[in-house]
Tab-separated table of C-alpha atoms and ligand atoms in Angstrom:
chain	number	residue	atom	x	y	z
I	145	MET	CA	70.091	138.478	-75.924
I	146	GLU	CA	69.663	138.229	-79.723
I	147	ASN	CA	72.817	139.980	-80.859
I	148	ILE	CA	75.165	138.789	-78.163
I	149	LYS	CA	77.991	136.667	-79.521
I	150	LEU	CA	79.949	133.834	-77.987
I	151	ASN	CA	83.596	134.859	-77.675
I	152	MET	CA	85.534	132.035	-79.317
I	153	SER	CA	88.756	130.784	-77.790
I	154	ARG	CA	90.900	127.699	-77.615
I	155	ARG	CA	88.731	126.275	-74.823
I	156	ILE	CA	85.809	126.127	-77.254
I	157	ARG	CA	87.292	123.569	-79.573
I	158	ARG	CA	86.807	123.554	-83.342
I	159	THR	CA	86.345	120.278	-85.208
I	160	PRO	CA	87.755	118.810	-88.442
I	161	PHE	CA	84.542	120.026	-90.097
I	162	THR	CA	84.122	123.524	-88.633
I	163	ASN	CA	85.557	125.231	-91.738
I	164	LYS	CA	83.028	123.356	-93.897
I	165	VAL	CA	80.172	124.084	-91.513
I	166	GLU	CA	80.993	127.807	-91.704
I	167	LYS	CA	81.140	127.691	-95.521
I	168	CYS	CA	77.696	126.045	-95.485
I	169	GLY	CA	76.294	129.086	-93.671
I	170	VAL	CA	75.926	127.946	-90.067
I	171	SER	CA	73.892	130.512	-88.110
I	172	ASP	CA	74.257	129.273	-84.498
I	173	PHE	CA	76.530	127.111	-82.431
I	174	THR	CA	76.215	125.619	-78.990
I	175	VAL	CA	79.041	124.091	-76.953
I	176	VAL	CA	79.012	120.447	-75.871
I	177	ASN	CA	81.972	118.712	-74.246
I	178	HIS	CA	83.942	121.952	-74.726
I	179	MET	CA	83.484	121.693	-78.516
I	180	LEU	CA	81.369	123.484	-81.110
I	181	LEU	CA	78.072	121.908	-82.164
I	182	PRO	CA	76.174	123.616	-85.017
I	183	LYS	CA	72.573	124.391	-84.022
I	184	GLY	CA	71.179	125.790	-87.251
I	185	TYR	CA	71.832	126.921	-90.811
I	186	ARG	CA	69.732	129.179	-93.009
I	187	ASN	CA	66.521	127.165	-92.666
I	188	SER	CA	64.076	127.149	-89.784
I	189	VAL	CA	63.909	124.133	-87.452
I	190	GLU	CA	60.659	123.199	-89.172
I	191	GLU	CA	62.085	123.347	-92.721
I	192	ASP	CA	65.020	121.243	-91.494
I	193	TYR	CA	62.620	118.783	-89.927
I	194	TRP	CA	60.771	118.179	-93.202
I	195	HIS	CA	64.051	117.929	-95.085
I	196	LEU	CA	65.412	115.380	-92.583
I	197	ASN	CA	62.212	113.348	-92.971
I	198	LYS	CA	62.562	113.145	-96.769
I	199	TYR	CA	66.194	113.341	-97.811
I	200	VAL	CA	69.614	113.188	-96.174
I	201	GLN	CA	71.682	115.521	-94.017
I	202	ILE	CA	75.307	115.762	-92.914
I	203	TRP	CA	75.823	116.665	-89.245
I	204	ASP	CA	79.039	117.690	-87.494
I	205	VAL	CA	78.547	115.856	-84.200
I	206	SER	CA	82.244	115.794	-83.301
I	207	CYS	CA	81.245	116.961	-79.804
I	208	GLN	CA	80.093	113.398	-79.182
I	209	ARG	CA	83.605	112.900	-77.802
I	210	GLN	CA	85.014	109.426	-77.312
I	211	VAL	CA	86.543	108.185	-74.085
I	212	GLN	CA	88.805	105.310	-75.108
I	213	ILE	CA	89.393	102.613	-72.511
I	214	PHE	CA	92.103	100.178	-73.460
I	215	GLY	CA	93.975	97.446	-71.631
I	216	PRO	CA	93.632	94.203	-69.670
I	217	ASP	CA	91.064	95.707	-67.235
I	218	ALA	CA	89.084	97.684	-69.839
I	219	GLU	CA	85.980	95.515	-69.624
I	220	LYS	CA	86.084	95.545	-65.805
I	221	LEU	CA	86.240	99.333	-65.726
I	222	VAL	CA	83.451	99.831	-68.274
I	223	GLN	CA	81.258	97.382	-66.368
I	224	LYS	CA	81.936	99.259	-63.147
I	225	MET	CA	80.639	102.427	-64.807
I	226	THR	CA	77.177	101.184	-65.812
I	227	PRO	CA	74.213	99.217	-64.454
I	228	ARG	CA	73.753	97.705	-67.928
I	229	SER	CA	75.414	94.288	-68.153
I	230	ILE	CA	78.051	94.132	-70.888
I	231	LYS	CA	78.847	90.482	-70.245
I	232	ASN	CA	77.390	89.332	-73.554
I	233	MET	CA	78.381	92.369	-75.589
I	234	GLU	CA	80.119	91.383	-78.811
I	235	THR	CA	82.768	93.284	-80.740
I	236	GLY	CA	81.046	95.420	-83.384
I	237	LYS	CA	78.101	96.310	-81.133
I	238	CYS	CA	76.915	99.658	-79.797
I	239	PHE	CA	75.083	99.769	-76.441
I	240	TYR	CA	73.158	102.741	-75.075
I	241	ILE	CA	74.248	102.824	-71.400
I	242	PRO	CA	73.376	104.891	-68.334
I	243	ILE	CA	76.423	105.978	-66.303
I	244	ILE	CA	75.561	106.695	-62.666
I	245	ASP	CA	77.355	107.941	-59.575
I	246	GLU	CA	77.371	106.446	-56.061
I	247	ASN	CA	73.897	107.874	-55.385
I	248	ALA	CA	72.570	106.402	-58.651
I	249	GLY	CA	72.456	109.944	-60.094
I	250	MET	CA	72.829	110.062	-63.859
I	251	ILE	CA	76.179	111.435	-64.940
I	252	ASN	CA	75.935	110.560	-68.634
I	253	ASP	CA	73.946	108.469	-71.144
I	254	PRO	CA	76.498	107.592	-73.824
I	255	VAL	CA	76.710	105.050	-76.601
I	256	LEU	CA	79.300	102.374	-75.819
I	257	LEU	CA	81.209	100.727	-78.686
I	258	LYS	CA	83.129	97.501	-78.237
I	259	LEU	CA	86.100	97.568	-80.620
I	260	ASP	CA	87.826	94.537	-79.146
I	261	ASP	CA	87.876	92.521	-75.934
I	262	ASP	CA	90.256	95.061	-74.408
I	263	MET	CA	89.172	98.220	-76.253
I	264	PHE	CA	86.031	100.330	-75.785
I	265	TRP	CA	84.862	103.766	-76.846
I	266	ILE	CA	82.337	105.636	-74.757
I	267	SER	CA	80.613	108.169	-77.032
I	268	ILE	CA	79.559	110.712	-74.470
I	269	ALA	CA	76.818	113.258	-73.881
I	270	ASP	CA	77.712	116.568	-72.228
I	271	SER	CA	79.754	115.763	-69.082
I	272	ASP	CA	83.434	115.063	-68.367
I	273	ILE	CA	83.492	111.272	-68.319
I	274	LEU	CA	87.212	111.124	-69.141
I	275	LEU	CA	87.984	112.405	-65.638
I	276	TRP	CA	85.426	110.139	-63.960
I	277	ALA	CA	86.882	107.088	-65.763
I	278	LYS	CA	90.456	108.011	-64.851
I	279	GLY	CA	89.461	108.521	-61.214
I	280	LEU	CA	87.704	105.160	-61.037
I	281	ALA	CA	90.641	103.406	-62.699
I	282	LEU	CA	93.117	104.966	-60.273
I	283	GLY	CA	90.966	104.216	-57.244
I	284	SER	CA	90.452	100.603	-58.317
I	285	ASN	CA	94.049	100.011	-59.400
I	286	PHE	CA	92.884	98.916	-62.839
I	287	ASN	CA	95.423	98.294	-65.570
I	288	VAL	CA	93.958	100.497	-68.304
I	289	ASN	CA	94.927	103.360	-70.537
I	290	ILE	CA	92.310	106.100	-70.867
I	291	ILE	CA	92.484	108.838	-73.495
I	292	GLU	CA	90.333	111.007	-75.714
I	293	PRO	CA	91.276	109.554	-79.119
I	294	ASP	CA	91.626	111.444	-82.423
I	295	VAL	CA	87.994	110.636	-83.347
I	296	TYR	CA	85.275	113.051	-84.493
I	297	PRO	CA	81.846	111.620	-85.331
I	298	LEU	CA	80.171	112.830	-88.508
I	299	ALA	CA	76.518	111.801	-88.877
I	300	VAL	CA	74.680	111.122	-92.125
I	301	GLN	CA	70.978	111.046	-91.280
I	302	GLY	CA	67.709	110.705	-93.162
I	303	PRO	CA	65.872	108.174	-95.345
I	304	LYS	CA	68.300	108.655	-98.254
I	305	SER	CA	71.347	108.042	-96.062
I	306	GLU	CA	71.654	104.362	-96.951
I	307	GLU	CA	71.670	104.980	-100.706
I	308	LEU	CA	74.186	107.772	-100.297
I	309	MET	CA	76.494	105.719	-98.071
I	310	VAL	CA	76.271	102.708	-100.444
I	311	SER	CA	77.351	104.959	-103.324
I	312	LEU	CA	80.501	105.826	-101.362
I	313	PHE	CA	81.366	102.706	-99.367
I	314	GLY	CA	79.640	99.877	-101.274
I	315	GLU	CA	76.847	97.378	-100.658
I	316	ASP	CA	78.336	96.247	-97.318
I	317	ILE	CA	76.828	99.384	-95.796
I	318	LYS	CA	73.452	97.634	-96.005
I	319	LYS	CA	74.736	94.836	-93.781
I	320	ILE	CA	75.247	97.155	-90.795
I	321	LYS	CA	72.307	96.561	-88.476
I	322	PHE	CA	70.942	99.228	-86.099
I	323	PHE	CA	73.408	99.864	-83.248
I	324	ASN	CA	76.197	97.855	-84.913
I	325	PHE	CA	79.319	99.058	-86.699
I	326	LYS	CA	81.754	97.868	-89.360
I	327	ILE	CA	85.081	99.129	-90.634
I	328	PHE	CA	85.348	100.753	-94.079
I	329	ASP	CA	88.177	102.180	-96.157
I	330	PHE	CA	88.395	105.891	-96.914
I	331	LEU	CA	91.409	106.942	-99.022
I	332	GLY	CA	93.504	104.191	-97.510
I	333	THR	CA	92.433	104.879	-93.906
I	334	LYS	CA	90.220	102.661	-91.752
I	335	GLN	CA	87.023	104.285	-90.551
I	336	ILE	CA	84.348	102.954	-88.219
I	337	ILE	CA	80.799	103.388	-89.493
I	338	ALA	CA	77.822	102.636	-87.236
I	339	ARG	CA	74.121	102.548	-87.984
I	340	SER	CA	72.986	105.005	-85.332
I	341	GLY	CA	72.368	108.672	-84.711
I	342	TYR	CA	70.464	111.177	-82.680
I	343	SER	CA	67.322	111.142	-84.840
I	344	LYS	CA	64.448	108.786	-85.457
I	345	GLN	CA	65.290	108.627	-89.165
I	346	ASP	CA	67.570	105.970	-90.569
I	347	GLY	CA	71.200	107.025	-90.457
I	348	PHE	CA	74.882	106.405	-89.935
I	349	GLU	CA	77.673	107.798	-87.828
I	350	ILE	CA	81.198	107.826	-89.193
I	351	TYR	CA	83.632	107.881	-86.270
I	352	PHE	CA	86.107	109.876	-88.323
I	353	LYS	CA	89.714	109.305	-87.274
I	354	GLY	CA	92.617	111.350	-88.596
I	355	PHE	CA	92.262	115.037	-87.764
I	356	GLU	CA	95.254	115.432	-85.509
I	357	GLU	CA	97.622	113.364	-87.672
I	358	HIS	CA	97.658	114.785	-91.172
I	359	PHE	CA	97.428	112.391	-94.069
I	360	ASP	CA	99.520	113.290	-97.123
I	361	ARG	CA	99.107	116.968	-96.179
I	362	ILE	CA	95.430	116.722	-97.097
I	363	GLU	CA	92.878	117.721	-94.461
I	364	LEU	CA	91.301	114.293	-94.344
I	365	GLY	CA	88.184	115.410	-92.465
I	366	GLU	CA	87.425	118.134	-94.991
I	367	LYS	CA	88.011	115.606	-97.757
I	368	LEU	CA	85.460	113.278	-96.121
I	369	TRP	CA	82.936	116.106	-95.799
I	370	ASP	CA	83.437	117.112	-99.475
I	371	THR	CA	83.161	113.519	-100.671
I	372	ILE	CA	79.831	113.028	-98.886
I	373	TRP	CA	78.645	116.474	-99.947
I	374	GLU	CA	79.360	115.863	-103.645
I	375	ALA	CA	77.851	112.359	-103.695
I	376	GLY	CA	74.895	113.723	-101.737
I	377	GLN	CA	73.920	116.262	-104.380
I	378	LYS	CA	71.748	113.779	-106.226
I	379	PHE	CA	69.968	112.915	-102.969
I	380	ASN	CA	69.303	116.575	-102.146
I	381	ILE	CA	71.721	116.603	-99.203
I	382	SER	CA	71.786	119.582	-96.851
I	383	PRO	CA	73.906	120.520	-93.846
I	384	GLY	CA	72.039	119.870	-90.616
I	385	CYS	CA	72.233	119.213	-86.917
I	386	PRO	CA	70.239	117.287	-84.334
I	387	ASN	CA	66.685	118.489	-84.977
I	388	LEU	CA	64.693	119.457	-81.891
I	389	ILE	CA	61.286	118.504	-83.345
I	390	ASP	CA	62.503	115.098	-84.494
I	391	ARG	CA	64.365	114.471	-81.233
I	392	ILE	CA	61.388	115.272	-79.006
I	393	GLU	CA	58.952	113.293	-81.169
I	394	ALA	CA	61.337	110.321	-80.893
I	395	GLY	CA	61.613	110.780	-77.108
I	396	LEU	CA	65.420	110.933	-77.306
I	397	LEU	CA	66.733	112.427	-74.083
I	398	SER	CA	69.301	115.194	-73.736
I	399	TYR	CA	71.645	115.125	-70.745
I	400	GLY	CA	71.717	118.438	-68.887
I	401	ASN	CA	68.371	119.411	-70.396
I	402	ASP	CA	65.853	116.664	-69.683
I	403	PHE	CA	67.763	115.093	-66.795
I	404	THR	CA	70.838	115.714	-64.641
I	405	LYS	CA	72.823	114.091	-61.831
I	406	ASP	CA	69.810	114.769	-59.595
I	407	ASN	CA	67.848	112.130	-61.499
I	408	ASN	CA	68.214	108.370	-61.369
I	409	PRO	CA	67.977	106.143	-64.475
I	410	LEU	CA	64.532	104.838	-63.514
I	411	GLU	CA	63.161	108.381	-63.583
I	412	CYS	CA	64.604	108.630	-67.112
I	413	ASN	CA	62.797	105.499	-68.366
I	414	LEU	CA	66.110	103.651	-68.607
I	415	ASP	CA	64.873	100.645	-66.556
I	416	ARG	CA	65.669	98.259	-69.389
I	417	TYR	CA	69.354	99.195	-69.170
I	418	CYS	CA	69.547	98.598	-65.414
I	419	ASN	CA	70.376	94.962	-64.675
I	420	GLU	CA	71.068	95.475	-60.988
I	421	ASN	CA	70.067	91.875	-60.224
I	422	ASP	CA	72.864	90.609	-62.437
I	423	ASN	CA	75.929	89.645	-60.408
I	424	HIS	CA	78.189	92.372	-61.794
I	425	GLU	CA	79.362	95.153	-59.513
I	426	PHE	CA	78.958	98.781	-60.535
I	427	VAL	CA	79.100	102.181	-58.896
I	428	GLY	CA	75.687	103.076	-57.477
I	429	LYS	CA	74.361	99.502	-57.282
I	430	GLU	CA	73.201	99.694	-53.660
I	431	ALA	CA	71.643	103.111	-54.166
I	432	LEU	CA	69.838	101.915	-57.275
I	433	LYS	CA	68.496	98.820	-55.516
I	434	LYS	CA	67.165	100.978	-52.705
I	435	ILE	CA	65.471	103.362	-55.125
I	436	LYS	CA	63.854	100.462	-56.940
I	437	LEU	CA	62.594	99.051	-53.643
I	438	GLN	CA	61.141	102.367	-52.518
I	439	GLY	CA	59.780	103.245	-55.934
I	440	ILE	CA	60.406	106.453	-57.850
I	441	LYS	CA	58.552	109.707	-57.252
I	442	GLN	CA	58.636	111.111	-60.783
I	443	LYS	CA	59.525	110.157	-64.343
I	444	ILE	CA	59.916	111.631	-67.795
I	445	ARG	CA	56.722	111.730	-69.850
I	446	GLY	CA	55.564	113.320	-73.060
I	447	ILE	CA	53.055	116.167	-72.915
I	448	ILE	CA	50.929	117.356	-75.828
I	449	PHE	CA	49.714	120.912	-75.290
I	450	GLU	CA	47.426	123.440	-76.956
I	451	GLY	CA	47.922	127.114	-77.727
I	452	GLU	CA	49.816	128.911	-80.452
I	453	PRO	CA	52.946	127.176	-81.836
I	454	TYR	CA	55.593	127.105	-79.106
I	455	TYR	CA	59.262	127.792	-79.851
I	456	PRO	CA	61.772	127.331	-77.048
I	457	ASN	CA	63.739	130.285	-75.714
I	458	GLY	CA	65.799	128.710	-72.955
I	459	LYS	CA	63.147	129.213	-70.261
I	460	LEU	CA	61.316	126.227	-68.841
I	461	LEU	CA	57.505	126.057	-68.770
I	462	ASN	CA	55.887	125.026	-65.505
I	463	VAL	CA	53.383	122.193	-65.514
I	464	PHE	CA	50.481	122.164	-63.044
I	465	SER	CA	47.733	119.732	-62.126
I	466	GLU	CA	44.131	120.762	-62.755
I	467	LYS	CA	44.023	121.602	-59.035
I	468	ASN	CA	46.982	123.951	-59.480
I	469	ASN	CA	49.767	121.883	-57.833
I	470	LYS	CA	53.100	122.211	-59.573
I	471	ILE	CA	53.908	118.763	-60.989
I	472	GLY	CA	56.759	119.324	-63.433
I	473	GLN	CA	58.568	121.506	-65.954
I	474	ILE	CA	58.865	121.197	-69.714
I	475	THR	CA	62.606	120.740	-70.242
I	476	SER	CA	62.429	120.386	-74.040
I	477	GLY	CA	59.397	121.531	-75.991
I	478	ILE	CA	58.447	122.693	-79.473
I	479	TYR	CA	55.598	122.800	-81.995
I	480	SER	CA	55.308	119.558	-83.954
I	481	PRO	CA	54.162	120.220	-87.524
I	482	SER	CA	53.183	116.546	-87.933
I	483	LEU	CA	51.008	116.366	-84.831
I	484	LYS	CA	49.912	119.989	-85.332
I	485	LYS	CA	50.242	120.400	-81.547
I	486	ASN	CA	52.949	121.509	-79.160
I	487	ILE	CA	54.954	118.675	-77.662
I	488	GLY	CA	57.294	118.560	-74.697
I	489	LEU	CA	59.272	116.382	-72.328
I	490	SER	CA	58.788	116.762	-68.593
I	491	MET	CA	59.672	114.984	-65.379
I	492	ILE	CA	56.183	114.433	-63.889
I	493	LEU	CA	55.216	113.554	-60.325
I	494	LYS	CA	53.854	110.055	-59.773
I	495	ASP	CA	50.240	110.959	-59.006
I	496	TYR	CA	49.961	112.663	-62.380
I	497	TRP	CA	52.106	110.563	-64.747
I	498	ASP	CA	49.317	108.275	-66.063
I	499	ILE	CA	48.798	108.376	-69.817
I	500	GLY	CA	45.776	110.531	-70.650
I	501	GLN	CA	46.068	112.631	-67.455
I	502	ASN	CA	45.010	116.244	-68.061
I	503	VAL	CA	47.543	118.890	-67.042
I	504	VAL	CA	47.919	122.667	-67.297
I	505	ILE	CA	50.919	124.396	-68.868
I	506	GLU	CA	51.864	127.912	-67.825
I	507	THR	CA	53.243	130.012	-70.697
I	508	ILE	CA	56.073	132.518	-70.194
I	509	ASP	CA	53.481	135.321	-70.019
I	510	LYS	CA	51.599	133.347	-67.310
I	511	ARG	CA	48.667	132.138	-69.408
I	512	LYS	CA	47.310	128.665	-68.604
I	513	ILE	CA	46.804	126.209	-71.429
I	514	LYS	CA	45.572	122.628	-71.573
I	515	GLY	CA	47.835	119.644	-71.966
I	516	VAL	CA	47.692	115.874	-71.707
I	517	ILE	CA	50.264	113.239	-70.663
I	518	THR	CA	51.318	110.814	-73.416
I	519	THR	CA	53.713	107.936	-74.036
I	520	LEU	CA	57.214	108.320	-75.437
I	521	PRO	CA	57.994	108.267	-78.300
I	522	PHE	CA	55.038	110.523	-79.129
I	523	PRO	CA	52.124	108.722	-80.817
I	524	LYS	CA	51.978	109.538	-84.545
R	542	LIG	N1	75.464	109.068	-81.055
R	542	LIG	C1	76.698	108.886	-80.533
R	542	LIG	N2	77.050	109.404	-79.370
R	542	LIG	C2	76.157	110.142	-78.670
R	542	LIG	C3	74.852	110.345	-79.141
R	542	LIG	C4	74.515	109.788	-80.388
R	542	LIG	N3	76.516	110.689	-77.474
R	542	LIG	C5	75.679	111.661	-76.868
R	542	LIG	C6	74.208	111.361	-77.005
R	542	LIG	N4	73.919	111.063	-78.400
R	542	LIG	C7	73.859	110.207	-76.123
R	542	LIG	N5	72.437	110.006	-76.022
R	542	LIG	C8	71.727	109.124	-76.811
R	542	LIG	C9	70.390	109.000	-76.592
R	542	LIG	C10	69.645	108.100	-77.356
R	542	LIG	C11	70.264	107.356	-78.332
R	542	LIG	C12	71.588	107.506	-78.558
R	542	LIG	C13	72.345	108.367	-77.778
R	542	LIG	C14	69.501	106.366	-79.149
R	542	LIG	N6	68.563	105.644	-78.539
R	542	LIG	C15	67.732	104.716	-79.257
R	542	LIG	C16	66.318	104.807	-78.660
R	542	LIG	O1	66.187	105.248	-77.537
R	542	LIG	O2	65.401	104.451	-79.398
R	542	LIG	C17	68.221	103.303	-79.247
R	542	LIG	C18	68.633	102.742	-77.937
R	542	LIG	C19	68.906	101.272	-77.987
R	542	LIG	O3	68.154	100.536	-78.646
R	542	LIG	O4	69.860	100.816	-77.355
R	542	LIG	O5	69.739	106.210	-80.331
R	542	LIG	O6	73.389	109.946	-80.907
R	542	LIG	N7	77.575	108.185	-81.234
């Protein structure tokens, strides 16, 4: 596999920052929402992890595509898409929301932004929510306009991110609370900046707008990247990407990896975002109620396991009980240099999901090693 390349084409979309990412020495890409996502630069995942814990990084997360829902029925449609009640959601807020189908199967776990009473952005994980939203709107005769807007998120993550962002956008940056956003000026354009990001470090996401319409014949996205890059020098900035060690330690889930449409939100520990007793209607409500009544058969847990440092290679590790019943699979796992143990996420059968339960992990070469079930996020 090692030397096989991905054949690039128009279907694998570049971003406003791809030229910059390449100049910074990107070594790997993956594809999310039909768009390039950098997966690594010159450093190892572990070096990147320590850097992210101490300094600040710039991440091209443009593949977190937005589905814009605008119009008189926008709120109705968004509410129909999620079990989480958005009744009391205020403009300027971000909500993490499960999106489920008619069987209560997870079809995405995006971040929802409320831009106005009739305008929402759904910042999606890796599945085609634009089509789902259009289908629901058509089927329900809703008066809405649904597009993928000219918006490409750029994340600034790490403990030095606040100082860096203040140096560029002013003291008001400090007033943005976690999972809220405000609007800032960049070279005469309005840009949405949220305090959020796919890491457990402090950080911001700039929902960069202005790639498709050129501004004064300057590539505005590249200008934004350069501006952050130059100001970041004194904070030891480096190019980065969602870090697997940090993500797993934080218990942040990845759609398509840790869960799919075959899982319901309760199995994914998203109970607190399921207000099915609220009086709002949403797709999958009856199915979800039934599942809650019957109880779930498995859920996502953390596992700490022994053995030599584990580095993922695309293959899943089987998890067994001490009596050799198969009880799960590690869907994301890696060696944690802080815990000095291997850590992983796994859907685990009910009889074995108690914290402290001993389990057995089977390595790729069929060796059995000891593991134990833990809470998420992982205990420090
Ligand atoms: N940022 C934005 N869009 C995204 C992601 C992101 N889209 C795809 C993907 N990531 C969606 N998945 C997640 C998963 C977890 C979180 C955000 C997006 C997250 N969760 C916090 C937690 O679990 O602690 C907070 C949740 C809350 O309090 O509501 O940050 O990263 N723009």
